[in-house]
PDB file of C-alpha atoms in Angstrom:
ATOM      1  CA  MET A   1     -30.882  72.432  32.376  1.00 93.00           C
ATOM      2  CA  LEU A   2     -30.085  75.347  30.097  1.00 94.00           C
ATOM      3  CA  ASN A   3     -32.948  77.704  29.249  1.00 91.00           C
ATOM      4  CA  ASN A   4     -33.233  81.128  27.635  1.00 90.00           C
ATOM      5  CA  VAL A   5     -35.015  82.686  30.626  1.00 90.00           C
ATOM      6  CA  GLU A   6     -32.777  81.858  33.571  1.00 92.00           C
ATOM      7  CA  HIS A   7     -29.629  82.011  31.448  1.00 94.00           C
ATOM      8  CA  ALA A   8     -30.589  84.788  29.020  1.00 93.00           C
ATOM      9  CA  ASP A   9     -27.568  86.950  29.838  1.00 94.00           C
ATOM     10  CA  LEU A  10     -25.110  84.168  30.652  1.00 95.00           C
ATOM     11  CA  ARG A  11     -21.738  84.233  28.931  1.00 96.00           C
ATOM     12  CA  VAL A  12     -19.372  81.271  28.664  1.00 97.00           C
ATOM     13  CA  ALA A  13     -15.686  81.161  27.746  1.00 95.00           C
ATOM     14  CA  ILE A  14     -14.624  78.103  25.801  1.00 86.00           C
ATOM     15  CA  ARG A  15     -10.964  77.722  26.617  1.00 90.00           C
ATOM     16  CA  PRO A  16      -8.859  74.603  27.191  1.00 93.00           C
ATOM     17  CA  GLY A  17      -6.504  73.941  30.044  1.00 92.00           C
ATOM     18  CA  ALA A  18      -5.309  71.299  32.465  1.00 91.00           C
ATOM     19  CA  GLU A  19      -7.808  72.576  35.015  1.00 92.00           C
ATOM     20  CA  PHE A  20     -10.622  71.760  32.588  1.00 94.00           C
ATOM     21  CA  GLY A  21      -9.590  68.147  31.981  1.00 93.00           C
ATOM     22  CA  ASP A  22      -7.554  68.638  28.809  1.00 95.00           C
ATOM     23  CA  ASN A  23      -4.296  67.319  30.240  1.00 95.00           C
ATOM     24  CA  VAL A  24      -4.980  63.601  29.746  1.00 96.00           C
ATOM     25  CA  ASN A  25      -3.167  61.005  27.650  1.00 95.00           C
ATOM     26  CA  GLN A  26      -6.316  59.696  25.974  1.00 96.00           C
ATOM     27  CA  LEU A  27      -9.861  60.817  25.283  1.00 97.00           C
ATOM     28  CA  PRO A  28     -12.900  58.848  24.123  1.00 97.00           C
ATOM     29  CA  ILE A  29     -14.017  59.508  20.557  1.00 98.00           C
ATOM     30  CA  TYR A  30     -16.887  58.261  18.423  1.00 97.00           C
ATOM     31  CA  PRO A  31     -17.018  56.848  14.876  1.00 96.00           C
ATOM     32  CA  SER A  32     -18.277  60.089  13.323  1.00 96.00           C
ATOM     33  CA  GLU A  33     -15.039  61.708  14.560  1.00 97.00           C
ATOM     34  CA  PHE A  34     -12.692  59.157  12.999  1.00 97.00           C
ATOM     35  CA  GLU A  35     -12.177  61.026   9.722  1.00 96.00           C
ATOM     36  CA  GLU A  36     -10.902  64.185  11.395  1.00 97.00           C
ATOM     37  CA  ALA A  37      -9.280  62.524  14.412  1.00 97.00           C
ATOM     38  CA  GLN A  38      -7.168  60.119  12.324  1.00 97.00           C
ATOM     39  CA  ARG A  39      -5.266  63.049  10.829  1.00 96.00           C
ATOM     40  CA  SER A  40      -3.774  63.872  14.235  1.00 96.00           C
ATOM     41  CA  PHE A  41      -4.080  60.975  16.671  1.00 97.00           C
ATOM     42  CA  PRO A  42      -3.660  57.206  16.849  1.00 97.00           C
ATOM     43  CA  ILE A  43      -7.085  55.626  17.331  1.00 98.00           C
ATOM     44  CA  VAL A  44      -7.178  52.601  19.604  1.00 97.00           C
ATOM     45  CA  PHE A  45      -9.923  50.651  21.342  1.00 98.00           C
ATOM     46  CA  ARG A  46     -10.355  49.288  24.844  1.00 96.00           C
ATOM     47  CA  ARG A  47     -12.642  46.538  26.092  1.00 94.00           C
ATOM     48  CA  GLU A  48     -14.363  47.979  29.154  1.00 93.00           C
ATOM     49  CA  GLU A  49     -17.146  46.944  31.494  1.00 90.00           C
ATOM     50  CA  GLY A  50     -19.760  48.671  29.368  1.00 84.00           C
ATOM     51  CA  GLY A  51     -18.351  47.386  26.082  1.00 92.00           C
ATOM     52  CA  ILE A  52     -15.737  48.523  23.573  1.00 96.00           C
ATOM     53  CA  GLN A  53     -14.757  52.205  23.479  1.00 97.00           C
ATOM     54  CA  ALA A  54     -12.529  54.034  20.982  1.00 98.00           C
ATOM     55  CA  TYR A  55      -9.875  56.450  22.219  1.00 98.00           C
ATOM     56  CA  ALA A  56      -7.587  59.050  20.710  1.00 98.00           C
ATOM     57  CA  LEU A  57      -4.064  58.683  22.139  1.00 97.00           C
ATOM     58  CA  LEU A  58      -2.720  62.078  23.193  1.00 97.00           C
ATOM     59  CA  GLY A  59       0.328  61.216  25.294  1.00 95.00           C
ATOM     60  CA  LEU A  60       2.445  58.478  26.801  1.00 93.00           C
ATOM     61  CA  ASP A  61       2.695  59.422  30.472  1.00 91.00           C
ATOM     62  CA  ARG A  62      -0.211  59.781  32.857  1.00 90.00           C
ATOM     63  CA  ASP A  63      -1.878  63.217  32.679  1.00 92.00           C
ATOM     64  CA  GLU A  64       0.112  64.096  29.572  1.00 95.00           C
ATOM     65  CA  ASN A  65      -1.437  65.698  26.505  1.00 97.00           C
ATOM     66  CA  LEU A  66       1.293  66.267  23.927  1.00 96.00           C
ATOM     67  CA  PHE A  67      -1.141  68.373  21.894  1.00 97.00           C
ATOM     68  CA  LEU A  68      -1.726  70.901  24.696  1.00 95.00           C
ATOM     69  CA  GLU A  69       0.777  73.753  24.823  1.00 92.00           C
ATOM     70  CA  ASP A  70       0.463  77.050  26.686  1.00 88.00           C
ATOM     71  CA  GLY A  71      -3.203  76.436  27.366  1.00 86.00           C
ATOM     72  CA  ARG A  72      -4.174  75.668  23.766  1.00 92.00           C
ATOM     73  CA  TRP A  73      -4.565  72.634  21.536  1.00 96.00           C
ATOM     74  CA  THR A  74      -2.025  72.377  18.715  1.00 95.00           C
ATOM     75  CA  SER A  75      -3.792  69.563  16.843  1.00 96.00           C
ATOM     76  CA  GLU A  76      -6.072  70.203  13.892  1.00 94.00           C
ATOM     77  CA  TYR A  77      -8.899  68.430  15.693  1.00 96.00           C
ATOM     78  CA  VAL A  78     -10.091  68.382  19.302  1.00 97.00           C
ATOM     79  CA  PRO A  79     -12.294  65.462  20.455  1.00 97.00           C
ATOM     80  CA  ALA A  80     -15.926  66.376  21.055  1.00 97.00           C
ATOM     81  CA  VAL A  81     -15.816  65.393  24.731  1.00 96.00           C
ATOM     82  CA  GLN A  82     -13.485  68.340  25.333  1.00 96.00           C
ATOM     83  CA  ARG A  83     -14.943  70.768  22.786  1.00 96.00           C
ATOM     84  CA  ARG A  84     -18.202  70.659  24.714  1.00 95.00           C
ATOM     85  CA  GLY A  85     -16.672  72.712  27.540  1.00 95.00           C
ATOM     86  CA  PRO A  86     -18.936  72.987  30.619  1.00 96.00           C
ATOM     87  CA  PHE A  87     -21.950  71.587  28.733  1.00 97.00           C
ATOM     88  CA  SER A  88     -23.435  68.102  28.704  1.00 96.00           C
ATOM     89  CA  VAL A  89     -26.399  66.356  27.153  1.00 91.00           C
ATOM     90  CA  GLY A  90     -29.227  64.604  28.956  1.00 85.00           C
ATOM     91  CA  ILE A  91     -32.424  62.840  27.937  1.00 70.00           C
ATOM     92  CA  ASP A  92     -35.932  64.025  28.706  1.00 65.00           C
ATOM     93  CA  ALA A  93     -36.937  61.831  31.650  1.00 60.00           C
ATOM     94  CA  SER A  94     -40.617  62.200  30.778  1.00 56.00           C
ATOM     95  CA  TRP A  95     -40.262  59.268  28.370  1.00 49.00           C
ATOM     96  CA  PRO A  96     -41.649  56.254  30.249  1.00 52.00           C
ATOM     97  CA  ASP A  97     -38.773  53.891  29.483  1.00 53.00           C
ATOM     98  CA  GLY A  98     -36.066  56.481  30.195  1.00 48.00           C
ATOM     99  CA  GLY A  99     -34.426  55.332  26.981  1.00 50.00           C
ATOM    100  CA  ASN A 100     -32.779  57.026  24.061  1.00 49.00           C
ATOM    101  CA  GLN A 101     -35.992  58.123  22.356  1.00 55.00           C
ATOM    102  CA  GLY A 102     -36.424  61.181  24.567  1.00 60.00           C
ATOM    103  CA  GLU A 103     -35.526  64.679  23.507  1.00 69.00           C
ATOM    104  CA  PRO A 104     -31.831  65.490  24.147  1.00 80.00           C
ATOM    105  CA  LEU A 105     -31.481  68.443  26.506  1.00 91.00           C
ATOM    106  CA  VAL A 106     -28.506  70.727  27.099  1.00 94.00           C
ATOM    107  CA  TYR A 107     -27.166  71.043  30.643  1.00 96.00           C
ATOM    108  CA  ILE A 108     -24.565  73.486  31.924  1.00 96.00           C
ATOM    109  CA  ASP A 109     -22.222  73.188  34.909  1.00 95.00           C
ATOM    110  CA  CYS A 110     -22.634  76.584  36.556  1.00 94.00           C
ATOM    111  CA  ALA A 111     -19.759  75.818  38.948  1.00 95.00           C
ATOM    112  CA  ASP A 112     -17.301  75.703  36.046  1.00 95.00           C
ATOM    113  CA  ALA A 113     -14.925  78.683  36.063  1.00 95.00           C
ATOM    114  CA  ARG A 114     -15.642  79.355  32.390  1.00 96.00           C
ATOM    115  CA  VAL A 115     -19.328  80.010  33.094  1.00 96.00           C
ATOM    116  CA  GLY A 116     -19.945  83.711  33.646  1.00 95.00           C
ATOM    117  CA  ALA A 117     -16.391  84.647  32.654  1.00 94.00           C
ATOM    118  CA  ASP A 118     -15.887  88.260  31.571  1.00 92.00           C
ATOM    119  CA  ASP A 119     -14.314  87.160  28.303  1.00 92.00           C
ATOM    120  CA  GLY A 120     -17.120  84.713  27.585  1.00 96.00           C
ATOM    121  CA  LEU A 121     -19.467  84.669  24.625  1.00 96.00           C
ATOM    122  CA  PRO A 122     -23.265  84.919  24.922  1.00 96.00           C
ATOM    123  CA  LEU A 123     -25.407  81.805  24.683  1.00 96.00           C
ATOM    124  CA  PHE A 124     -28.556  83.596  23.552  1.00 96.00           C
ATOM    125  CA  LEU A 125     -29.232  86.525  21.241  1.00 94.00           C
ATOM    126  CA  GLU A 126     -30.496  89.768  22.724  1.00 87.00           C
ATOM    127  CA  HIS A 127     -34.001  89.362  21.312  1.00 81.00           C
ATOM    128  CA  GLY A 128     -34.229  85.583  21.594  1.00 79.00           C
ATOM    129  CA  GLY A 129     -32.835  82.591  19.785  1.00 90.00           C
ATOM    130  CA  ASN A 130     -29.529  80.776  20.101  1.00 94.00           C
ATOM    131  CA  ALA A 131     -26.254  82.644  19.726  1.00 96.00           C
ATOM    132  CA  PRO A 132     -23.577  81.050  17.487  1.00 96.00           C
ATOM    133  CA  LEU A 133     -21.780  79.575  20.504  1.00 96.00           C
ATOM    134  CA  LEU A 134     -24.835  77.631  21.625  1.00 96.00           C
ATOM    135  CA  ASP A 135     -25.473  76.371  18.081  1.00 95.00           C
ATOM    136  CA  HIS A 136     -21.873  75.140  17.996  1.00 96.00           C
ATOM    137  CA  ILE A 137     -22.209  73.454  21.384  1.00 96.00           C
ATOM    138  CA  ALA A 138     -25.447  71.784  20.277  1.00 95.00           C
ATOM    139  CA  SER A 139     -23.675  70.264  17.257  1.00 95.00           C
ATOM    140  CA  VAL A 140     -20.829  69.001  19.464  1.00 96.00           C
ATOM    141  CA  LEU A 141     -23.250  67.448  21.945  1.00 96.00           C
ATOM    142  CA  ARG A 142     -25.075  65.810  19.035  1.00 94.00           C
ATOM    143  CA  VAL A 143     -21.849  64.040  18.066  1.00 96.00           C
ATOM    144  CA  ILE A 144     -21.532  62.677  21.595  1.00 96.00           C
ATOM    145  CA  HIS A 145     -25.196  61.758  21.992  1.00 95.00           C
ATOM    146  CA  GLU A 146     -25.428  59.974  18.635  1.00 94.00           C
ATOM    147  CA  GLY A 147     -22.038  58.340  19.210  1.00 95.00           C
ATOM    148  CA  VAL A 148     -23.081  56.850  22.544  1.00 94.00           C
ATOM    149  CA  ILE A 149     -26.131  55.337  20.845  1.00 94.00           C
ATOM    150  CA  SER A 150     -24.542  54.060  17.614  1.00 94.00           C
ATOM    151  CA  ALA A 151     -20.972  53.118  18.609  1.00 96.00           C
ATOM    152  CA  PRO A 152     -21.684  49.781  20.367  1.00 95.00           C
ATOM    153  CA  ALA A 153     -23.297  48.273  17.253  1.00 94.00           C
ATOM    154  CA  ILE A 154     -20.497  49.608  15.037  1.00 95.00           C
ATOM    155  CA  TYR A 155     -17.759  48.119  17.196  1.00 95.00           C
ATOM    156  CA  ALA A 156     -19.682  44.846  17.365  1.00 93.00           C
ATOM    157  CA  GLU A 157     -19.626  44.737  13.551  1.00 93.00           C
ATOM    158  CA  PHE A 158     -15.878  45.378  13.562  1.00 95.00           C
ATOM    159  CA  GLU A 159     -15.416  42.524  16.006  1.00 93.00           C
ATOM    160  CA  ASP A 160     -17.723  40.154  14.121  1.00 91.00           C
ATOM    161  CA  ALA A 161     -15.691  40.805  10.973  1.00 92.00           C
ATOM    162  CA  GLY A 162     -12.477  39.914  12.839  1.00 93.00           C
ATOM    163  CA  LEU A 163     -11.030  43.412  12.495  1.00 95.00           C
ATOM    164  CA  LEU A 164     -10.410  44.196  16.180  1.00 96.00           C
ATOM    165  CA  GLN A 165      -7.244  42.482  17.381  1.00 95.00           C
ATOM    166  CA  PRO A 166      -5.647  42.697  20.866  1.00 95.00           C
ATOM    167  CA  VAL A 167      -2.214  44.345  20.946  1.00 94.00           C
ATOM    168  CA  ASP A 168       0.375  45.606  23.422  1.00 93.00           C
ATOM    169  CA  ILE A 169       2.013  48.621  21.790  1.00 91.00           C
ATOM    170  CA  GLN A 170       5.728  48.923  22.528  1.00 91.00           C
ATOM    171  CA  ILE A 171       7.276  52.383  22.119  1.00 90.00           C
ATOM    172  CA  SER A 172      11.021  53.006  22.407  1.00 86.00           C
ATOM    173  CA  LEU A 173      12.284  56.560  22.826  1.00 84.00           C
ATOM    174  CA  THR A 174      15.892  55.599  23.549  1.00 76.00           C
ATOM    175  CA  GLU A 175      17.708  52.357  24.271  1.00 70.00           C
ATOM    176  CA  GLU A 176      16.936  52.812  27.972  1.00 75.00           C
ATOM    177  CA  ASP A 177      13.612  54.636  27.877  1.00 82.00           C
ATOM    178  CA  GLY A 178      10.360  53.270  26.514  1.00 87.00           C
ATOM    179  CA  TYR A 179       6.682  52.670  27.097  1.00 90.00           C
ATOM    180  CA  GLU A 180       4.281  49.772  26.896  1.00 91.00           C
ATOM    181  CA  LEU A 181       0.612  50.406  26.174  1.00 91.00           C
ATOM    182  CA  PRO A 182      -1.109  47.147  27.173  1.00 92.00           C
ATOM    183  CA  ASP A 183      -4.584  45.698  26.709  1.00 93.00           C
ATOM    184  CA  LEU A 184      -5.490  47.648  23.593  1.00 96.00           C
ATOM    185  CA  LEU A 185      -7.453  46.681  20.515  1.00 97.00           C
ATOM    186  CA  THR A 186      -6.666  48.034  17.065  1.00 97.00           C
ATOM    187  CA  ILE A 187      -8.057  47.572  13.577  1.00 96.00           C
ATOM    188  CA  ASP A 188      -5.749  44.918  12.137  1.00 92.00           C
ATOM    189  CA  GLN A 189      -4.426  45.912   8.698  1.00 92.00           C
ATOM    190  CA  THR A 190      -4.043  42.292   7.570  1.00 93.00           C
ATOM    191  CA  ALA A 191      -7.584  41.383   8.606  1.00 93.00           C
ATOM    192  CA  LEU A 192      -8.833  44.487   6.842  1.00 93.00           C
ATOM    193  CA  ALA A 193      -7.012  43.554   3.635  1.00 92.00           C
ATOM    194  CA  ASP A 194      -8.299  39.971   3.833  1.00 93.00           C
ATOM    195  CA  LEU A 195     -11.967  40.964   4.006  1.00 91.00           C
ATOM    196  CA  SER A 196     -14.030  39.394   1.268  1.00 89.00           C
ATOM    197  CA  GLY A 197     -17.504  38.225   0.394  1.00 88.00           C
ATOM    198  CA  GLU A 198     -20.448  39.112   2.572  1.00 87.00           C
ATOM    199  CA  SER A 199     -18.365  40.689   5.358  1.00 85.00           C
ATOM    200  CA  LEU A 200     -16.684  43.083   2.954  1.00 90.00           C
ATOM    201  CA  GLU A 201     -19.938  43.911   1.182  1.00 90.00           C
ATOM    202  CA  ALA A 202     -21.821  44.507   4.433  1.00 88.00           C
ATOM    203  CA  LEU A 203     -19.170  46.836   5.864  1.00 90.00           C
ATOM    204  CA  HIS A 204     -18.882  48.715   2.586  1.00 89.00           C
ATOM    205  CA  ARG A 205     -22.655  49.096   2.243  1.00 88.00           C
ATOM    206  CA  SER A 206     -23.019  50.441   5.786  1.00 88.00           C
ATOM    207  CA  GLY A 207     -20.112  52.877   5.402  1.00 87.00           C
ATOM    208  CA  LEU A 208     -18.220  51.181   8.223  1.00 92.00           C
ATOM    209  CA  LEU A 209     -15.421  49.965   5.969  1.00 93.00           C
ATOM    210  CA  ARG A 210     -14.284  53.561   5.589  1.00 93.00           C
ATOM    211  CA  ALA A 211     -14.384  54.104   9.361  1.00 95.00           C
ATOM    212  CA  ALA A 212     -12.348  50.935   9.946  1.00 95.00           C
ATOM    213  CA  THR A 213      -9.802  51.966   7.312  1.00 95.00           C
ATOM    214  CA  MET A 214      -9.358  55.392   8.899  1.00 96.00           C
ATOM    215  CA  ALA A 215      -8.884  53.867  12.361  1.00 96.00           C
ATOM    216  CA  ALA A 216      -6.285  51.471  10.962  1.00 96.00           C
ATOM    217  CA  SER A 217      -4.357  54.187   9.104  1.00 95.00           C
ATOM    218  CA  SER A 218      -4.362  56.411  12.195  1.00 96.00           C
ATOM    219  CA  LEU A 219      -1.780  54.138  13.839  1.00 95.00           C
ATOM    220  CA  GLY A 220       0.849  55.823  11.692  1.00 94.00           C
ATOM    221  CA  ASN A 221       0.432  58.794  14.040  1.00 96.00           C
ATOM    222  CA  ILE A 222       2.212  56.867  16.795  1.00 94.00           C
ATOM    223  CA  GLN A 223       5.477  58.073  15.271  1.00 93.00           C
ATOM    224  CA  HIS A 224       4.211  61.665  15.434  1.00 94.00           C
ATOM    225  CA  LEU A 225       3.389  61.073  19.098  1.00 94.00           C
ATOM    226  CA  ILE A 226       6.956  59.849  19.667  1.00 92.00           C
ATOM    227  CA  ASP A 227       8.348  62.902  17.862  1.00 92.00           C
ATOM    228  CA  ARG A 228       6.304  65.241  20.043  1.00 93.00           C
ATOM    229  CA  LYS A 229       7.436  63.413  23.166  1.00 93.00           C
ATOM    230  CA  ASN A 230      11.087  63.628  22.167  1.00 90.00           C
ATOM    231  CA  ARG A 231      10.803  67.356  21.453  1.00 88.00           C
ATOM    232  CA  ARG A 232       9.469  67.917  24.963  1.00 85.00           C
ATOM    233  CA  ARG A 233      12.308  65.873  26.414  1.00 77.00           C
ATOM    234  CA  LEU A 234      14.972  67.974  24.761  1.00 70.00           C
ATOM    235  CA  PRO A 235      16.458  70.748  26.938  1.00 61.00           C
ATOM    236  CA  ALA A 236      15.354  74.267  25.987  1.00 53.00           C
TER     237      ALA A 236
END
């Protein structure tokens, strides 16, 4: 657990790279990220053991992030799960039910190569208080923490309204070369347009209609993903 006594002089470098888990073809995202994420990535959903989870598609092949070049992200937005770097959030176990009402705490992975790096930034100010980096990390972890809590109910509302539809996305790069992305869920544009009455009013009132619309419109980024893939395939 991070504290300003043991870690008073600790510096951390926030830099991306394959060695830090950035070279993946999809990353989980949360509803509060949809507005920024939909400008760069297709947003899809998967039905998993723990429920439905939203993902930003980053590539087509395994361990391929088409938005990672020369150790840096080229997209306008980076999902919170990667912006957090070597930090994570935990819940104060002193709460008797071990539930979500406890105080979120910041943890740091001291074995991460970015922790203690010479080019790192301080976490705490010289005379106490959080440095800007730690304030930034706290806001990123808040996105994740609140997303884990709120997302299941949001996706349940999408499903109850008939907006989440199963799809197998077919992508053709050439006549011979293509990809199939199976077992996905997406926000169906037709179902979204057909919303009416209480379902439409309820989603609009809760602000979820906007989130659903952004997730649906994000699918236009599949073509941008194809364009990035084709550029990488071309000989230098």
